[in-house]
Short mmCIF file of C-alpha atoms in Angstrom, two decimals:
data_model
loop_
_atom_site.label_atom_id
_atom_site.label_comp_id
_atom_site.label_asym_id
_atom_site.label_seq_id
_atom_site.Cartn_x
_atom_site.Cartn_y
_atom_site.Cartn_z
CA MET N 1 5.74 183.38 -69.08
CA VAL N 2 2.72 181.85 -70.83
CA CYS N 3 0.35 179.44 -69.04
CA ILE N 4 -1.92 176.93 -70.78
CA LEU N 5 -5.29 176.03 -69.23
CA ALA N 6 -7.15 172.85 -70.21
CA ALA N 7 -10.87 172.86 -69.28
CA VAL N 8 -11.72 169.25 -68.43
CA ALA N 9 -12.75 167.39 -65.27
CA LEU N 10 -9.10 167.46 -64.24
CA THR N 11 -7.62 170.88 -64.95
CA SER N 12 -3.89 171.18 -65.57
CA ILE N 13 -2.12 174.48 -65.62
CA ALA N 14 1.34 174.29 -67.14
CA CYS N 15 3.67 177.16 -66.31
CA GLY N 16 7.30 176.67 -67.22
CA ASP N 17 8.63 173.45 -65.65
CA LYS N 18 5.86 173.05 -63.08
CA ALA N 19 2.40 171.61 -63.70
CA VAL N 20 -0.29 172.41 -61.14
CA THR N 21 -3.27 170.05 -61.08
CA THR N 22 -6.63 171.05 -59.64
CA CYS N 23 -9.72 168.91 -59.48
CA GLU N 24 -13.14 170.36 -60.33
CA PHE N 25 -15.07 167.91 -58.10
CA ASP N 26 -14.86 169.79 -54.82
CA PRO N 27 -17.47 169.36 -53.47
CA PRO N 28 -18.09 165.85 -54.86
CA VAL N 29 -20.72 165.28 -57.56
CA CYS N 30 -22.83 162.35 -58.72
CA ALA N 31 -22.67 161.22 -62.33
CA ARG N 32 -25.48 158.67 -62.50
CA ASN N 33 -24.45 156.16 -59.82
CA VAL N 34 -20.78 157.19 -59.67
CA LEU N 35 -19.45 159.54 -57.01
CA GLN N 36 -16.70 161.81 -58.33
CA SER N 37 -14.47 163.64 -55.89
CA CYS N 38 -10.95 164.99 -55.52
CA ALA N 39 -8.01 162.94 -54.32
CA PRO N 40 -5.50 164.48 -51.88
CA ASP N 41 -3.01 164.82 -54.77
CA GLY N 42 -5.53 166.84 -56.82
CA GLY N 43 -6.50 163.93 -59.06
CA VAL N 44 -10.04 162.64 -59.58
CA LEU N 45 -11.53 159.75 -57.60
CA ARG N 46 -14.46 157.86 -59.10
CA LEU N 47 -16.45 155.51 -56.87
CA ASP N 48 -19.21 153.33 -58.34
CA CYS N 49 -21.90 153.20 -55.65
CA GLY N 50 -22.88 149.68 -56.77
CA GLU N 51 -25.91 148.37 -54.84
CA ALA N 52 -26.11 151.71 -53.02
CA ARG N 53 -27.05 154.94 -54.77
CA CYS N 54 -25.31 158.24 -55.29
CA ALA N 55 -27.21 160.85 -53.25
CA PHE N 56 -26.74 164.06 -55.23
CA ASP N 57 -29.15 165.89 -52.89
CA ALA N 58 -27.13 165.23 -49.72
CA PRO N 59 -25.38 168.24 -48.15
CA GLU N 60 -22.21 166.68 -49.56
CA PRO N 61 -22.98 164.10 -52.30
CA ALA N 62 -22.11 160.54 -51.23
CA CYS N 63 -22.97 156.88 -51.74
CA VAL N 64 -25.84 155.89 -49.42
CA PRO N 65 -27.66 152.58 -48.95
CA ALA N 66 -30.47 152.16 -51.47
CA ASP N 67 -33.08 152.12 -48.67
CA ALA N 68 -31.69 155.16 -46.77
CA LEU N 69 -34.25 157.88 -46.11
CA PRO N 70 -33.52 161.62 -45.94
CA CYS N 71 -33.31 163.13 -42.46
CA ASP N 72 -32.63 166.44 -40.75
CA PRO N 73 -29.43 166.09 -38.67
CA THR N 74 -30.61 168.82 -36.30
CA GLN N 75 -33.89 166.99 -35.60
CA THR N 76 -32.91 163.31 -35.82
CA ALA N 77 -31.29 161.76 -32.76
CA PRO N 78 -29.22 158.57 -33.03
CA SER N 79 -31.20 155.45 -32.15
CA CYS N 80 -31.13 151.66 -32.35
CA GLU N 81 -33.07 149.44 -34.74
CA ASN N 82 -32.73 145.67 -35.01
CA GLY N 83 -29.47 145.75 -33.07
CA GLU N 84 -27.81 148.36 -35.30
CA ARG N 85 -27.18 152.03 -34.59
CA LEU N 86 -29.13 154.49 -36.78
CA GLU N 87 -27.60 157.92 -37.31
CA CYS N 88 -28.15 161.02 -39.43
CA PRO N 89 -24.64 162.38 -40.12
CA PRO N 90 -24.67 166.16 -40.82
CA LEU N 91 -22.75 165.92 -44.11
CA LEU N 92 -24.95 163.07 -45.34
CA GLY N 93 -28.53 164.08 -44.45
CA TYR N 94 -29.66 160.44 -44.76
CA ARG N 95 -30.39 157.91 -42.00
CA VAL N 96 -27.74 155.21 -42.17
CA ARG N 97 -27.16 152.02 -40.21
CA THR N 98 -23.87 151.47 -38.42
CA PRO N 99 -23.22 147.91 -37.23
CA CYS N 100 -21.68 147.73 -33.76
CA GLY N 101 -19.20 145.05 -34.79
CA ASP N 102 -18.32 141.51 -33.89
CA HIS N 103 -20.61 140.08 -31.18
CA ARG N 104 -22.00 143.51 -30.29
CA LEU N 105 -25.40 145.13 -30.74
CA CYS N 106 -27.00 148.50 -30.21
CA GLN N 107 -29.41 149.02 -27.35
CA LEU N 108 -30.79 152.10 -25.63
CA GLU N 109 -29.36 152.91 -22.22
CA GLY N 110 -30.79 156.00 -20.58
CA GLY N 111 -32.32 156.96 -23.92
CA LEU N 112 -28.96 156.89 -25.72
CA PRO N 113 -27.84 154.25 -28.24
CA VAL N 114 -24.91 152.22 -26.94
CA CYS N 115 -23.07 149.28 -28.50
CA VAL N 116 -22.86 146.42 -25.99
CA THR N 117 -21.30 142.97 -26.04
CA VAL N 118 -23.88 140.24 -26.68
CA ALA N 119 -22.47 137.69 -24.22
CA GLY N 120 -23.78 138.31 -20.72
CA THR N 121 -25.74 141.51 -21.39
CA SER N 122 -28.94 141.50 -19.34
CA CYS N 123 -32.29 141.59 -21.13
CA ARG N 124 -36.03 141.10 -20.60
CA PRO N 125 -37.35 138.17 -22.66
CA ALA N 126 -40.76 139.83 -23.11
CA ASP N 127 -39.10 142.95 -24.61
CA PHE N 128 -36.45 141.33 -26.79
CA ALA N 129 -37.32 139.85 -30.19
CA PRO N 130 -34.65 137.52 -31.64
CA LEU N 131 -32.30 139.24 -34.10
CA CYS N 132 -30.08 138.12 -36.93
CA LEU N 133 -26.89 140.19 -36.69
CA GLU N 134 -23.91 139.53 -38.94
CA GLY N 135 -25.35 136.09 -39.72
CA ARG N 136 -25.78 135.11 -36.03
CA ARG N 137 -29.08 134.59 -34.17
CA ILE N 138 -29.18 136.66 -30.97
CA GLU N 139 -31.84 135.85 -28.36
CA CYS N 140 -32.69 136.69 -24.77
CA ASP N 141 -32.33 133.52 -22.68
CA VAL N 142 -35.60 133.04 -20.77
CA ARG N 143 -34.01 131.50 -17.66
CA GLU N 144 -30.78 133.49 -17.41
CA ARG N 145 -32.23 136.78 -18.71
CA VAL N 146 -29.05 137.54 -20.70
CA LEU N 147 -28.36 137.84 -24.42
CA VAL N 148 -26.96 134.72 -26.05
CA ASP N 149 -25.64 133.84 -29.49
CA ARG N 150 -27.63 130.80 -30.70
CA GLY N 151 -25.47 130.19 -33.75
CA PRO N 152 -26.04 130.84 -37.46
CA CYS N 153 -29.34 132.41 -38.54
CA THR N 154 -31.58 129.94 -40.37
#
């Protein structure tokens, strides 16, 4: 039996009636601002990072936000910034923001970042600066001392 090998980004090996496809992008690679990786079926996936950038220097290349900074996952603990969770995923090696979701924000509780519901969460007005999260203005009500959604950010 004779097998034919084609050396391209997607390698096909034809042996008799069966064709075996293997992808050469494992681990993924960056080609300018396009992330190339392998699909579960052995094909090639190409993802244009768009406004983000393809981080070729990450432990596993990936699209990261344009303003993401490198970090050491073993030295960088998750935290909160402007109501969003900041993490340094081990396979990424860049600090990335993770929104908490609809009507939720990140705050430290016992030194750990926790996503809490805005409505009714207690706060200290002197310690809480108004935030714009997902297009909504979140403030600490001075009288009630709870977080409130004041409507669209202006």
